[in-house]
mmCIF file of N, CA and C in Angstrom:
data_model
loop_
_atom_site.group_PDB
_atom_site.id
_atom_site.type_symbol
_atom_site.label_atom_id
_atom_site.label_comp_id
_atom_site.label_asym_id
_atom_site.label_seq_id
_atom_site.Cartn_x
_atom_site.Cartn_y
_atom_site.Cartn_z
ATOM 1 N N MET A 149 72.497 -122.433 88.265
ATOM 2 C CA MET A 149 73.047 -121.353 89.064
ATOM 3 C C MET A 149 72.341 -120.047 88.705
ATOM 4 N N VAL A 150 71.927 -119.322 89.720
ATOM 5 C CA VAL A 150 71.211 -118.064 89.516
ATOM 6 C C VAL A 150 72.216 -116.921 89.446
ATOM 7 N N LYS A 151 72.062 -116.037 88.455
ATOM 8 C CA LYS A 151 72.973 -114.918 88.280
ATOM 9 C C LYS A 151 72.549 -113.735 89.141
ATOM 10 N N ILE A 152 73.540 -112.995 89.619
ATOM 11 C CA ILE A 152 73.295 -111.807 90.437
ATOM 12 C C ILE A 152 72.987 -110.632 89.517
ATOM 13 N N LYS A 153 71.890 -109.930 89.828
ATOM 14 C CA LYS A 153 71.517 -108.741 89.070
ATOM 15 C C LYS A 153 72.176 -107.504 89.664
ATOM 16 N N ARG A 154 72.091 -107.375 91.006
ATOM 17 C CA ARG A 154 72.627 -106.200 91.674
ATOM 18 C C ARG A 154 72.908 -106.490 93.138
ATOM 19 N N ILE A 155 73.879 -105.778 93.706
ATOM 20 C CA ILE A 155 74.224 -105.898 95.119
ATOM 21 C C ILE A 155 74.011 -104.538 95.772
ATOM 22 N N PHE A 156 73.395 -104.531 96.955
ATOM 23 C CA PHE A 156 73.136 -103.307 97.708
ATOM 24 C C PHE A 156 73.834 -103.403 99.062
ATOM 25 N N ASN A 157 74.749 -102.486 99.357
ATOM 26 C CA ASN A 157 75.385 -102.391 100.667
ATOM 27 C C ASN A 157 74.745 -101.222 101.406
ATOM 28 N N GLU A 158 74.256 -101.466 102.634
ATOM 29 C CA GLU A 158 73.598 -100.423 103.411
ATOM 30 C C GLU A 158 74.254 -100.283 104.778
ATOM 31 N N TYR A 159 74.397 -99.025 105.212
ATOM 32 C CA TYR A 159 74.992 -98.686 106.499
ATOM 33 C C TYR A 159 74.051 -97.720 107.207
ATOM 34 N N GLY A 160 73.797 -97.940 108.485
ATOM 35 C CA GLY A 160 73.005 -96.971 109.217
ATOM 36 C C GLY A 160 72.077 -97.583 110.239
ATOM 37 N N LEU A 161 71.026 -96.855 110.542
ATOM 38 C CA LEU A 161 70.042 -97.238 111.546
ATOM 39 C C LEU A 161 68.942 -98.053 110.882
ATOM 40 N N ASP A 162 68.861 -99.325 111.231
ATOM 41 C CA ASP A 162 67.906 -100.228 110.594
ATOM 42 C C ASP A 162 67.500 -101.295 111.600
ATOM 43 N N PHE A 163 66.383 -101.095 112.289
ATOM 44 C CA PHE A 163 65.934 -102.047 113.302
ATOM 45 C C PHE A 163 65.359 -103.317 112.689
ATOM 46 N N ASP A 164 65.030 -103.276 111.424
ATOM 47 C CA ASP A 164 64.469 -104.434 110.742
ATOM 48 C C ASP A 164 65.544 -105.490 110.453
ATOM 49 N N ASN A 165 66.735 -105.054 110.105
ATOM 50 C CA ASN A 165 67.776 -105.983 109.677
ATOM 51 C C ASN A 165 69.001 -106.038 110.581
ATOM 52 N N ASN A 166 69.105 -105.143 111.557
ATOM 53 C CA ASN A 166 70.231 -105.143 112.489
ATOM 54 C C ASN A 166 69.704 -105.273 113.912
ATOM 55 N N ARG A 167 70.217 -106.222 114.616
ATOM 56 C CA ARG A 167 69.712 -106.561 115.947
ATOM 57 C C ARG A 167 69.695 -105.373 116.910
ATOM 58 N N TYR A 168 70.758 -104.560 116.903
ATOM 59 C CA TYR A 168 70.861 -103.442 117.831
ATOM 60 C C TYR A 168 70.626 -102.085 117.164
ATOM 61 N N GLY A 169 70.111 -102.083 115.957
ATOM 62 C CA GLY A 169 69.799 -100.831 115.274
ATOM 63 C C GLY A 169 70.870 -100.415 114.287
ATOM 64 N N PHE A 170 72.045 -100.018 114.785
ATOM 65 C CA PHE A 170 73.108 -99.572 113.896
ATOM 66 C C PHE A 170 73.871 -100.766 113.345
ATOM 67 N N GLY A 171 74.254 -100.651 112.089
ATOM 68 C CA GLY A 171 75.016 -101.734 111.499
ATOM 69 C C GLY A 171 75.104 -101.620 109.996
ATOM 70 N N CYS A 172 75.495 -102.710 109.387
ATOM 71 C CA CYS A 172 75.612 -102.765 107.934
ATOM 72 C C CYS A 172 75.115 -104.117 107.460
ATOM 73 N N SER A 173 74.648 -104.143 106.226
ATOM 74 C CA SER A 173 74.169 -105.391 105.641
ATOM 75 C C SER A 173 74.263 -105.305 104.124
ATOM 76 N N THR A 174 74.166 -106.456 103.493
ATOM 77 C CA THR A 174 74.200 -106.550 102.043
ATOM 78 C C THR A 174 72.964 -107.293 101.570
ATOM 79 N N GLU A 175 72.308 -106.742 100.557
ATOM 80 C CA GLU A 175 71.181 -107.430 99.932
ATOM 81 C C GLU A 175 71.588 -107.789 98.512
ATOM 82 N N ILE A 176 71.421 -109.038 98.168
ATOM 83 C CA ILE A 176 71.757 -109.520 96.829
ATOM 84 C C ILE A 176 70.451 -109.751 96.082
ATOM 85 N N GLU A 177 70.323 -109.111 94.925
ATOM 86 C CA GLU A 177 69.131 -109.260 94.085
ATOM 87 C C GLU A 177 69.524 -110.117 92.886
ATOM 88 N N TYR A 178 68.780 -111.188 92.676
ATOM 89 C CA TYR A 178 69.080 -112.111 91.579
ATOM 90 C C TYR A 178 68.219 -111.800 90.367
ATOM 91 N N VAL A 179 68.636 -112.282 89.207
ATOM 92 C CA VAL A 179 67.943 -112.030 87.940
ATOM 93 C C VAL A 179 66.502 -112.559 87.977
ATOM 94 N N ASP A 180 66.270 -113.663 88.690
ATOM 95 C CA ASP A 180 64.918 -114.242 88.750
ATOM 96 C C ASP A 180 63.980 -113.488 89.699
ATOM 97 N N GLY A 181 64.467 -112.404 90.340
ATOM 98 C CA GLY A 181 63.625 -111.583 91.202
ATOM 99 C C GLY A 181 63.737 -111.899 92.682
ATOM 100 N N THR A 182 64.410 -112.961 93.048
ATOM 101 C CA THR A 182 64.568 -113.298 94.459
ATOM 102 C C THR A 182 65.665 -112.431 95.081
ATOM 103 N N GLU A 183 65.600 -112.295 96.415
ATOM 104 C CA GLU A 183 66.565 -111.490 97.151
ATOM 105 C C GLU A 183 67.083 -112.268 98.351
ATOM 106 N N LYS A 184 68.294 -111.922 98.772
ATOM 107 C CA LYS A 184 68.895 -112.544 99.949
ATOM 108 C C LYS A 184 69.636 -111.461 100.714
ATOM 109 N N ARG A 185 69.431 -111.387 102.029
ATOM 110 C CA ARG A 185 70.114 -110.397 102.860
ATOM 111 C C ARG A 185 71.084 -111.108 103.789
ATOM 112 N N ILE A 186 72.316 -110.578 103.857
ATOM 113 C CA ILE A 186 73.317 -111.105 104.772
ATOM 114 C C ILE A 186 73.864 -109.954 105.612
ATOM 115 N N HIS A 187 74.396 -110.257 106.781
ATOM 116 C CA HIS A 187 74.851 -109.220 107.705
ATOM 117 C C HIS A 187 76.363 -109.028 107.659
ATOM 118 N N GLU A 188 76.868 -108.883 106.474
ATOM 119 C CA GLU A 188 78.262 -108.535 106.236
ATOM 120 C C GLU A 188 78.320 -107.804 104.907
ATOM 121 N N ILE A 189 79.405 -107.116 104.653
ATOM 122 C CA ILE A 189 79.538 -106.338 103.428
ATOM 123 C C ILE A 189 80.291 -107.145 102.377
ATOM 124 N N ILE A 190 79.706 -107.232 101.193
ATOM 125 C CA ILE A 190 80.352 -107.840 100.036
ATOM 126 C C ILE A 190 80.860 -106.706 99.164
ATOM 127 N N LYS A 191 82.100 -106.791 98.754
ATOM 128 C CA LYS A 191 82.694 -105.730 97.948
ATOM 129 C C LYS A 191 81.993 -105.617 96.596
ATOM 130 N N ILE A 192 81.674 -104.391 96.231
ATOM 131 C CA ILE A 192 81.078 -104.101 94.927
ATOM 132 C C ILE A 192 82.212 -103.660 94.004
ATOM 133 N N ASN A 193 82.384 -104.367 92.901
ATOM 134 C CA ASN A 193 83.463 -104.039 91.967
ATOM 135 C C ASN A 193 83.228 -102.709 91.263
ATOM 136 N N LYS A 194 81.995 -102.466 90.836
ATOM 137 C CA LYS A 194 81.681 -101.229 90.133
ATOM 138 C C LYS A 194 80.431 -100.618 90.763
ATOM 139 N N VAL A 195 80.600 -99.532 91.522
ATOM 140 C CA VAL A 195 79.467 -98.857 92.154
ATOM 141 C C VAL A 195 78.693 -98.103 91.082
ATOM 142 N N GLN A 196 77.393 -98.410 90.969
ATOM 143 C CA GLN A 196 76.551 -97.759 89.967
ATOM 144 C C GLN A 196 75.752 -96.612 90.544
ATOM 145 N N ALA A 197 75.425 -96.681 91.835
ATOM 146 C CA ALA A 197 74.619 -95.623 92.440
ATOM 147 C C ALA A 197 74.875 -95.557 93.935
ATOM 148 N N ARG A 198 74.628 -94.376 94.487
ATOM 149 C CA ARG A 198 74.648 -94.152 95.925
ATOM 150 C C ARG A 198 73.289 -93.580 96.292
ATOM 151 N N TYR A 199 72.803 -93.945 97.479
ATOM 152 C CA TYR A 199 71.478 -93.466 97.866
ATOM 153 C C TYR A 199 71.385 -93.267 99.371
ATOM 154 N N PHE A 200 70.402 -92.489 99.763
ATOM 155 C CA PHE A 200 70.095 -92.216 101.157
ATOM 156 C C PHE A 200 68.598 -92.446 101.306
ATOM 157 N N ARG A 201 68.203 -93.322 102.252
ATOM 158 C CA ARG A 201 66.791 -93.646 102.436
ATOM 159 C C ARG A 201 66.355 -93.360 103.860
ATOM 160 N N ILE A 202 65.197 -92.754 103.974
ATOM 161 C CA ILE A 202 64.564 -92.546 105.265
ATOM 162 C C ILE A 202 63.202 -93.211 105.192
ATOM 163 N N TRP A 203 63.001 -94.227 105.990
ATOM 164 C CA TRP A 203 61.762 -95.001 106.002
ATOM 165 C C TRP A 203 61.072 -94.721 107.322
ATOM 166 N N ILE A 204 59.935 -94.040 107.262
ATOM 167 C CA ILE A 204 59.148 -93.701 108.451
ATOM 168 C C ILE A 204 57.748 -94.261 108.248
ATOM 169 N N GLY A 205 57.362 -95.208 109.083
ATOM 170 C CA GLY A 205 56.056 -95.837 108.933
ATOM 171 C C GLY A 205 56.012 -96.669 107.666
ATOM 172 N N LYS A 206 55.095 -96.321 106.770
ATOM 173 C CA LYS A 206 54.967 -97.043 105.502
ATOM 174 C C LYS A 206 55.454 -96.235 104.308
ATOM 175 N N ILE A 207 56.082 -95.079 104.569
ATOM 176 C CA ILE A 207 56.579 -94.201 103.510
ATOM 177 C C ILE A 207 58.105 -94.209 103.509
ATOM 178 N N VAL A 208 58.700 -94.323 102.321
ATOM 179 C CA VAL A 208 60.158 -94.289 102.160
ATOM 180 C C VAL A 208 60.516 -93.088 101.295
ATOM 181 N N PHE A 209 61.377 -92.212 101.833
ATOM 182 C CA PHE A 209 61.905 -91.074 101.091
ATOM 183 C C PHE A 209 63.291 -91.456 100.592
ATOM 184 N N ILE A 210 63.555 -91.257 99.296
ATOM 185 C CA ILE A 210 64.810 -91.717 98.689
ATOM 186 C C ILE A 210 65.493 -90.562 97.965
ATOM 187 N N ILE A 211 66.770 -90.367 98.277
ATOM 188 C CA ILE A 211 67.635 -89.461 97.521
ATOM 189 C C ILE A 211 68.659 -90.367 96.859
ATOM 190 N N ASP A 212 68.711 -90.339 95.517
ATOM 191 C CA ASP A 212 69.510 -91.305 94.776
ATOM 192 C C ASP A 212 70.382 -90.596 93.751
ATOM 193 N N SER A 213 71.548 -91.168 93.459
ATOM 194 C CA SER A 213 72.415 -90.600 92.426
ATOM 195 C C SER A 213 71.963 -91.003 91.025
ATOM 196 N N GLU A 214 71.030 -91.965 90.910
ATOM 197 C CA GLU A 214 70.437 -92.349 89.629
ATOM 198 C C GLU A 214 69.043 -91.742 89.528
ATOM 199 N N ARG A 215 68.527 -91.684 88.343
ATOM 200 C CA ARG A 215 67.168 -91.163 88.158
ATOM 201 C C ARG A 215 66.145 -92.138 88.667
ATOM 202 N N PRO A 216 65.069 -91.731 89.268
ATOM 203 C CA PRO A 216 64.774 -90.369 89.717
ATOM 204 C C PRO A 216 65.600 -90.026 90.953
ATOM 205 N N TYR A 217 66.106 -88.799 90.993
ATOM 206 C CA TYR A 217 66.997 -88.388 92.065
ATOM 207 C C TYR A 217 66.284 -88.276 93.416
ATOM 208 N N LEU A 218 65.052 -87.823 93.390
ATOM 209 C CA LEU A 218 64.217 -87.731 94.589
ATOM 210 C C LEU A 218 62.934 -88.508 94.339
ATOM 211 N N SER A 219 62.575 -89.385 95.266
ATOM 212 C CA SER A 219 61.338 -90.139 95.094
ATOM 213 C C SER A 219 60.811 -90.602 96.441
ATOM 214 N N THR A 220 59.558 -91.025 96.440
ATOM 215 C CA THR A 220 58.942 -91.630 97.622
ATOM 216 C C THR A 220 58.282 -92.925 97.187
ATOM 217 N N ARG A 221 58.201 -93.851 98.117
ATOM 218 C CA ARG A 221 57.536 -95.129 97.856
ATOM 219 C C ARG A 221 56.687 -95.492 99.056
ATOM 220 N N LYS A 222 55.591 -96.174 98.791
ATOM 221 C CA LYS A 222 54.759 -96.707 99.861
ATOM 222 C C LYS A 222 55.043 -98.189 99.998
ATOM 223 N N LYS A 223 55.155 -98.637 101.240
ATOM 224 C CA LYS A 223 55.401 -100.046 101.532
ATOM 225 C C LYS A 223 54.194 -100.623 102.266
ATOM 226 N N LYS A 224 54.057 -101.939 102.259
ATOM 227 C CA LYS A 224 52.939 -102.601 102.929
ATOM 228 C C LYS A 224 53.157 -102.724 104.430
ATOM 229 N N ARG A 225 54.422 -102.794 104.850
ATOM 230 C CA ARG A 225 54.693 -102.977 106.272
ATOM 231 C C ARG A 225 55.286 -101.718 106.886
ATOM 232 N N TRP A 226 55.215 -101.632 108.208
ATOM 233 C CA TRP A 226 55.712 -100.490 108.946
ATOM 234 C C TRP A 226 57.164 -100.724 109.332
ATOM 235 N N ASN A 227 58.012 -99.669 109.262
ATOM 236 C CA ASN A 227 59.409 -99.769 109.647
ATOM 237 C C ASN A 227 59.957 -98.380 109.926
ATOM 238 N N PHE A 228 61.091 -98.323 110.599
ATOM 239 C CA PHE A 228 61.843 -97.082 110.780
ATOM 240 C C PHE A 228 63.287 -97.384 110.417
ATOM 241 N N LYS A 229 63.818 -96.611 109.460
ATOM 242 C CA LYS A 229 65.148 -96.900 108.925
ATOM 243 C C LYS A 229 65.746 -95.614 108.375
ATOM 244 N N ILE A 230 67.014 -95.368 108.673
ATOM 245 C CA ILE A 230 67.776 -94.273 108.061
ATOM 246 C C ILE A 230 69.093 -94.887 107.616
ATOM 247 N N VAL A 231 69.284 -95.038 106.298
ATOM 248 C CA VAL A 231 70.467 -95.734 105.801
ATOM 249 C C VAL A 231 71.104 -95.001 104.613
ATOM 250 N N TYR A 232 72.403 -95.195 104.503
ATOM 251 C CA TYR A 232 73.172 -94.781 103.334
ATOM 252 C C TYR A 232 73.546 -96.076 102.617
ATOM 253 N N GLY A 233 73.439 -96.083 101.306
ATOM 254 C CA GLY A 233 73.730 -97.301 100.589
ATOM 255 C C GLY A 233 74.459 -97.080 99.285
ATOM 256 N N LYS A 234 75.081 -98.162 98.806
ATOM 257 C CA LYS A 234 75.731 -98.191 97.505
ATOM 258 C C LYS A 234 75.201 -99.419 96.770
ATOM 259 N N SER A 235 75.035 -99.284 95.465
ATOM 260 C CA SER A 235 74.582 -100.442 94.687
ATOM 261 C C SER A 235 75.460 -100.600 93.452
ATOM 262 N N GLY A 236 75.555 -101.816 92.995
ATOM 263 C CA GLY A 236 76.363 -102.109 91.823
ATOM 264 C C GLY A 236 76.447 -103.588 91.571
ATOM 265 N N LYS A 237 77.444 -103.977 90.799
ATOM 266 C CA LYS A 237 77.624 -105.386 90.436
ATOM 267 C C LYS A 237 78.943 -105.898 90.958
#
């Protein structure tokens, strides 16, 4: 059995993971590095961080309650996404 490392709940505009754009989803990250996305919300017992992400093209702008508070990341694929999220265990 693979143990869960972290759960991410996301709400907002996400054409990559929501059929009609707006919606919510949960991504489960396992200790072995694999991930699984489902289109329903799983309750997080202890919220560790809240974040806001804006993904335009291949650049992601992140405002996070954990360090680093402001950051950017480059991705290999193109997407457009504006989401609010919570992460925890």
